[in-house]
Every structure is written in C-alpha cells, then in structure tokens.
Amino acid sequence: MASGASVEFDRSTSTSSSSSSPHPKSKSKDKTVTLTTTSSDSSHKVSSATLMKCEKVTTKVGGEPPGPSKSKTFKPPENWVDAPEFVPSWLASSTSSPKTSASSEGDSFGSGELPSYSEIVGEKIGAEQDASSSVVTQALPILDSTSELCPYAMVGECRYGYKCVLLHGLKCDYCGQSCLHPSDATQRERHMKECVEQHEKDMELSFAVARSIDKICGICYEKVMSKNPPGEQRFGILPSCAHCYCLSCIRRWRQARQFDNKIIRACPECRVTSDFVCPSRYWVDSKEEKEKLIESYKVALSKKPCRYYRNGEGQCPFGNKCFYLHALPNGTVVDVGPPRRISGAQGRVRTTAQTLSIWEYIEEWEMQWLDIEDFMGMFDSDTTSEFSLPDMDDDLDGDDELFLDWDRM
Amino acid sequence: MANIATQRIKREFKEVVKSEEVARCAIRIDLVNDSWSELRGEIAGPPDTPYEGGVFALEILVPETYPFNPPKVRFLTKIWHPNISSVTGAICLDILKDQWAAAMTLRTVLLSLQALLAAAEPDDPQDAVVARQYKEYHNIFKTTAQHWTAIYAGGPNRIGEYETRVTRLVDMGVDELTARAVLSANNWDLERATETIFS
C-alpha cells in the first residue's frame, strides 16, 4: 500500500510519469542498492533521513516503485500536498485530476516524517537539473488516455507548442496529421484503421480516375472525362461488353428509333446486345467492379417511384419485373404481380420497330433532361390501353430475367 | 451541322489521313468544302477482283445526326457490280442502312465498300440486271466489270472487242454511256442491245 502511495505522491509533485527517459531510471536503481545496504548497517536517524530524501528523489525522477524493503523505512508525509505547491499556470488545468486523487491518498498515509516544501522542491530541482528538464517537457503532454487531442496541433501547428493544455498527438503516417493519441492504443488503432480505409478509398479513386481519364467514347470520339459541359463527363457502361461510351452518346444511340431494336440495343462496336446502360462517373475495368456498379444502380432505381404505377393510381405494364418502386402513398411496397396484358382494340399487328423494352423505359426516364418530350410524345399519341404485352411464354422463357421485351400494338 | 457530327468528322478525317490504308493508297478522303458535311472518298479496287487497278470516287454526305445515322455514300465513278447501281451509283450495303452502328467511321465505311467490291451479294442486289448476269453469266460479268473499271476507273484491262461494239452503237447515234450500259446489260449482244435501244 505504501509503495502505491509513494507512486501517487511522485506523480503529484512532478508531473513526470513512469515513462520518462531510461537515464534517471538506472540512477534510481543505483540509489536503491545503496539504500538497502546502509539501512542494514546502521539505524542512524540522520542517515535514514537523508536516505528518505534520496528515495524521494529517485521515485520522483525515475518513477520506479520502491522495493518492499524500502517501504518499511519510508513513511510518506501525511499532508505535504497541502503545502503551497508551485504549479505553473499553464499546467494547472491539466494536472488537476491527478492532484486530487493524490490528495485523497495522502490523507491515508498516516503519520510520518514530513519533509518541508523547500526540501521537496529543492531536491526536485537538484535532481532534475541533471536529469534534464527536457524529460519534464517531453512528458508534459502525456496525460491520461481521456485527455483530448489539441485540434490545432492535429491539423498543423498549435501556437502554444509544448505548453498547450491539450495533448499533442503523434503524427499519423497516412494522413500526416498529429492525431494519434500517445497513450490510448485503441484510439491509435481506430485512427489507423480509418486512415487505412480512407487511404484505400483514395487509392481506388485515383485508380478509377487513372483508368478513366484517357477513355474515348466510341461514338463522339471525345475523351469522356474531358467532355464539356462537365455534366457530360459520365460513362454509359454496357453490361454485356467492355466498349466505352459516354452516357449521353450511348443513350442517344439507343434512342435511335430509325433502326431495328436489335441494332440499337447492341453495342455499336461489337454488336453484343446489352439490356441497359449503367451510368457511371468512372470507367470500370474488372468484372467485380462492374457487377458492383450495376448492382448499386439497380438498388438506386428500386427507390424511385414508378411513373406508370403512380403510387398505386396507375398500372405498370412491367408488373413486378419493373425496376422502379411500386409503393402506395403510405410507403407500402406492393407486388403487382407479373406483367399483365392490357388488350387494345386494334388488330394484332406487331412490328419489331415498335418493340419497347423496360430498359428503354428506364433509359428514357433517366434521361429526362434530354428529350423527354419525344418520350412523352411516344405515349401520348396512343392511349395507355394500347400498351399490351406479348405472349408471356414466348418472351420470358430463356430471356434474361432482367429484360423484358414488350410489343406495342 | 450539329456539333457532334462536325467534331467527329474532323477526328475521323485525321484518323483516315494517318491510317495505313492511306499509306498504301487503298483509301482516301478529301474535303469538298469547308462545311465538313460533304466529303469525297476514294477507294482502290481490291486485288484479284475485276476492279483491280481502278480507283473509285465516292460522294459522302454526312447527315447532321451523324454518327447516329450513317453517312450517305454513293459511287461517283461508274461501276459494274450487283450491289451498286450502274446508273446512279447508289449502294446497297447493310451498314449504310439498317445495320449502321454509331461506332462506325468513314474509314470503316470505305473499307467495307472495298470488301463489298471483293465479295458481292447478288442475292441482295441494288442492280438487278448486273446481279442476274453475275449469277447466270459470271464470266461475262467479270469481263464487263473489268472493262468498266478500265473505262471509268483507270483500270488496265480494257476489252477492245467490247469497245468496238460500243463504237458501232455510237455510230448509230447512240450516246456512248447508254451504248455501253445497254451492251453490258445484254451480255454484249449487239443485236439485242440495238433492239433494246430502238424498240
């Protein structure tokens, strides 16, 4: 108990903690040896008093807990903390919590020889003069793990320097900010983890930019990332092939009604059919990236209310195959069942040119800012009842689940 | 002309000028005016075909909606080919019509036309008369095509015998082009050609 108390005592007088430089530590060991030998030899009061002082110095500077043999001879002062202690004003607030804990401990010390303030301070100064004051200044910011990090030092420079009442963290190699808590390992770990994650994200982004920057649209022949206005700097990713187009060009191509559906749904370069175009800010090279992108696109679409369904007021010809949200005004998502046939009065004359796919619907909707008028005109000329669906067996079997081809009659 | 079309044609023009096909004189593109909407193309007759040695001029009109619509291309040089009109030079080639793709370029179009000269599609003809000859009298078709190449495209194999018959008709007061066309269409049968013209 006494040894623990002496440690507390040590912390309260000098703010140096147990993690000071090794030099004074070794010094304290030497003195401990002296102490044990002398105490066995003689029991002079004078010598024991000096030893006591010596030990005080050692614990103060080295911070090493005294051995059990010492604790017998050494009785810490009862209420030395009540002495008018010199605490620098810039240190006052940061040392307040250990001081109070020490004072409460100090009461339980019981009786003992009480060194005067000048003794303590004098010894302290004497010891620290050679133990170098840098030990103190180095140790100063190291408080307990709950101490806050100085936000100024974190982002660059704190004008209080080492005198700052807040902790100045260690520099993080990733972000370059002094934001690693010197004594809180979990904080450091957490920060490093965040930093690594951020770093990975940044790397990913720069890779994405690097692989996108020189990509040329196969339709307008311009570098997609250099298109003007910047709003045009978007890629239109085709799920079925790896040819590169800007979003506006590939969408416009897929709107080219003068051609057969098969033609415009195919990649203009390789003629491989893609059911939709996925917008993307960056070019995607790998299969995994592409799948991730397309998945997130579908998720995004599924949150937009369907314009045919109109919150339950209308009917969506694509039924539960529609990629948009079918929900009632109260937010309930409704399964409207499979696509249904809405029969028209006309004869069953089908032409391939009139074929409409759900993906066209999506694409046209997604490009509202371009030529929504054309799109609307297409439907306004007929009534919605003319929307009719083909024989389901023919069109759904063997077809990609994501794709439906509806005939307009 | 819409911006995208002009931009693209300019780029394509550079591409064609730099291409290796130009280097070996297989294709060529020239500007007709400053508008970039009208161009003059040239393709060399492919080797081992009746068109070998000839150079065929093409009119290329770039629509405002290019490249979402194909360029309008026709032969300015007269040519004897099942898929090209011997009268107007109109071309029947799927990629210039419903099989167009926005990623195609003037270069690919010219190369496709060159390929068309090497591989005719008589079952999908532009000129039915030529197509019939191609199928029924293939040797006559070949010499006729050679002859036309020599007369109109600077080819080497001028058939003297054919030209004699043309001269006969010209002597009768028939315009030379008509005379050659009618003789070609009638498998160089002078009698039938005369009949066709004067009946």
PDB file of C-alpha atoms in Angstrom, chain B residues 8-98:
ATOM      1  CA  ARG B   8     -16.371  13.564 -85.125  1.00  0.00           C
ATOM      2  CA  ILE B   9     -15.815  14.023 -88.823  1.00  0.00           C
ATOM      3  CA  LYS B  10     -12.809  16.190 -88.062  1.00  0.00           C
ATOM      4  CA  ARG B  11     -11.366  13.499 -85.851  1.00  0.00           C
ATOM      5  CA  GLU B  12     -12.149  10.812 -88.358  1.00  0.00           C
ATOM      6  CA  PHE B  13     -10.612  12.814 -91.119  1.00  0.00           C
ATOM      7  CA  LYS B  14      -7.369  12.906 -89.195  1.00  0.00           C
ATOM      8  CA  GLU B  15      -7.670   9.219 -88.456  1.00  0.00           C
ATOM      9  CA  VAL B  16      -8.101   8.367 -92.130  1.00  0.00           C
ATOM     10  CA  VAL B  17      -5.267  10.647 -93.191  1.00  0.00           C
ATOM     11  CA  LYS B  18      -2.959   8.895 -90.740  1.00  0.00           C
ATOM     12  CA  SER B  19      -4.187   5.381 -91.445  1.00  0.00           C
ATOM     13  CA  GLU B  20      -2.054   2.740 -93.063  1.00  0.00           C
ATOM     14  CA  GLU B  21      -4.651   2.227 -95.758  1.00  0.00           C
ATOM     15  CA  VAL B  22      -3.973   5.729 -96.944  1.00  0.00           C
ATOM     16  CA  ALA B  23      -0.274   4.983 -96.809  1.00  0.00           C
ATOM     17  CA  ARG B  24      -0.726   2.182 -99.309  1.00  0.00           C
ATOM     18  CA  CYS B  25      -3.252   4.177-101.327  1.00  0.00           C
ATOM     19  CA  ALA B  26      -6.180   1.872-100.600  1.00  0.00           C
ATOM     20  CA  ILE B  27      -8.483   4.622 -99.382  1.00  0.00           C
ATOM     21  CA  ARG B  28      -8.503   8.355 -99.297  1.00  0.00           C
ATOM     22  CA  ILE B  29     -10.773  11.169 -98.132  1.00  0.00           C
ATOM     23  CA  ASP B  30     -10.819  14.745 -99.340  1.00  0.00           C
ATOM     24  CA  LEU B  31     -12.775  17.755 -98.312  1.00  0.00           C
ATOM     25  CA  VAL B  32     -15.181  19.185-100.811  1.00  0.00           C
ATOM     26  CA  ASN B  33     -15.964  22.397 -98.976  1.00  0.00           C
ATOM     27  CA  ASP B  34     -15.448  23.864 -95.547  1.00  0.00           C
ATOM     28  CA  SER B  35     -18.657  22.562 -94.099  1.00  0.00           C
ATOM     29  CA  TRP B  36     -17.382  19.069 -93.286  1.00  0.00           C
ATOM     30  CA  SER B  37     -20.788  17.801 -94.320  1.00  0.00           C
ATOM     31  CA  GLU B  38     -19.695  16.747 -97.759  1.00  0.00           C
ATOM     32  CA  LEU B  39     -16.603  14.714 -98.441  1.00  0.00           C
ATOM     33  CA  ARG B  40     -15.050  12.981-101.373  1.00  0.00           C
ATOM     34  CA  GLY B  41     -13.827   9.468-100.838  1.00  0.00           C
ATOM     35  CA  GLU B  42     -11.721   7.215-102.958  1.00  0.00           C
ATOM     36  CA  ILE B  43     -11.150   3.504-102.778  1.00  0.00           C
ATOM     37  CA  ALA B  44      -8.831   1.351-104.794  1.00  0.00           C
ATOM     38  CA  GLY B  45     -10.270  -1.730-106.470  1.00  0.00           C
ATOM     39  CA  PRO B  46      -9.253  -4.727-104.373  1.00  0.00           C
ATOM     40  CA  PRO B  47      -6.620  -7.062-105.826  1.00  0.00           C
ATOM     41  CA  ASP B  48      -7.744 -10.273-107.541  1.00  0.00           C
ATOM     42  CA  THR B  49     -11.089  -8.777-108.465  1.00  0.00           C
ATOM     43  CA  PRO B  50     -12.316  -7.299-111.734  1.00  0.00           C
ATOM     44  CA  TYR B  51     -11.922  -3.924-110.080  1.00  0.00           C
ATOM     45  CA  GLU B  52      -8.184  -4.263-109.527  1.00  0.00           C
ATOM     46  CA  GLY B  53      -6.255  -1.286-110.753  1.00  0.00           C
ATOM     47  CA  GLY B  54      -9.210   1.045-110.695  1.00  0.00           C
ATOM     48  CA  VAL B  55      -9.801   3.961-108.381  1.00  0.00           C
ATOM     49  CA  PHE B  56     -13.396   4.652-107.480  1.00  0.00           C
ATOM     50  CA  ALA B  57     -14.614   8.020-106.320  1.00  0.00           C
ATOM     51  CA  LEU B  58     -17.363   8.259-103.729  1.00  0.00           C
ATOM     52  CA  GLU B  59     -19.666  11.003-102.663  1.00  0.00           C
ATOM     53  CA  ILE B  60     -20.017  11.097 -98.881  1.00  0.00           C
ATOM     54  CA  LEU B  61     -22.727  13.227 -97.353  1.00  0.00           C
ATOM     55  CA  VAL B  62     -22.612  13.475 -93.597  1.00  0.00           C
ATOM     56  CA  PRO B  63     -26.015  13.996 -92.025  1.00  0.00           C
ATOM     57  CA  GLU B  64     -26.478  16.308 -89.080  1.00  0.00           C
ATOM     58  CA  THR B  65     -27.376  13.341 -86.961  1.00  0.00           C
ATOM     59  CA  TYR B  66     -24.104  11.589 -87.702  1.00  0.00           C
ATOM     60  CA  PRO B  67     -22.897   9.281 -86.157  1.00  0.00           C
ATOM     61  CA  PHE B  68     -26.351   8.218 -85.006  1.00  0.00           C
ATOM     62  CA  ASN B  69     -27.252   7.904 -88.662  1.00  0.00           C
ATOM     63  CA  PRO B  70     -24.991   6.579 -91.381  1.00  0.00           C
ATOM     64  CA  PRO B  71     -23.351   8.846 -93.928  1.00  0.00           C
ATOM     65  CA  LYS B  72     -24.960   8.849 -97.350  1.00  0.00           C
ATOM     66  CA  VAL B  73     -22.490   7.308 -99.715  1.00  0.00           C
ATOM     67  CA  ARG B  74     -22.698   6.661-103.443  1.00  0.00           C
ATOM     68  CA  PHE B  75     -20.256   5.880-106.197  1.00  0.00           C
ATOM     69  CA  LEU B  76     -19.409   8.783-108.438  1.00  0.00           C
ATOM     70  CA  THR B  77     -17.313   6.536-110.637  1.00  0.00           C
ATOM     71  CA  LYS B  78     -19.428   4.224-112.733  1.00  0.00           C
ATOM     72  CA  ILE B  79     -19.047   0.627-111.673  1.00  0.00           C
ATOM     73  CA  TRP B  80     -20.447  -2.751-112.725  1.00  0.00           C
ATOM     74  CA  HIS B  81     -21.383  -4.508-109.506  1.00  0.00           C
ATOM     75  CA  PRO B  82     -24.525  -6.335-108.330  1.00  0.00           C
ATOM     76  CA  ASN B  83     -24.863  -4.211-105.208  1.00  0.00           C
ATOM     77  CA  ILE B  84     -24.183  -0.868-106.814  1.00  0.00           C
ATOM     78  CA  SER B  85     -26.462   0.821-109.264  1.00  0.00           C
ATOM     79  CA  SER B  86     -24.785   1.023-112.648  1.00  0.00           C
ATOM     80  CA  VAL B  87     -26.912   4.083-113.323  1.00  0.00           C
ATOM     81  CA  THR B  88     -26.861   6.166-110.137  1.00  0.00           C
ATOM     82  CA  GLY B  89     -24.001   4.681-108.141  1.00  0.00           C
ATOM     83  CA  ALA B  90     -26.354   4.015-105.234  1.00  0.00           C
ATOM     84  CA  ILE B  91     -25.017   1.398-102.892  1.00  0.00           C
ATOM     85  CA  CYS B  92     -26.852  -1.447-101.282  1.00  0.00           C
ATOM     86  CA  LEU B  93     -24.856  -2.159 -98.195  1.00  0.00           C
ATOM     87  CA  ASP B  94     -26.482  -3.039 -94.908  1.00  0.00           C
ATOM     88  CA  ILE B  95     -24.175  -0.964 -92.748  1.00  0.00           C
ATOM     89  CA  LEU B  96     -25.110   2.127 -94.716  1.00  0.00           C
ATOM     90  CA  LYS B  97     -28.727   1.390 -93.975  1.00  0.00           C
ATOM     91  CA  ASP B  98     -30.333  -0.563 -91.180  1.00  0.00           C
TER      92      ASP B  98
END
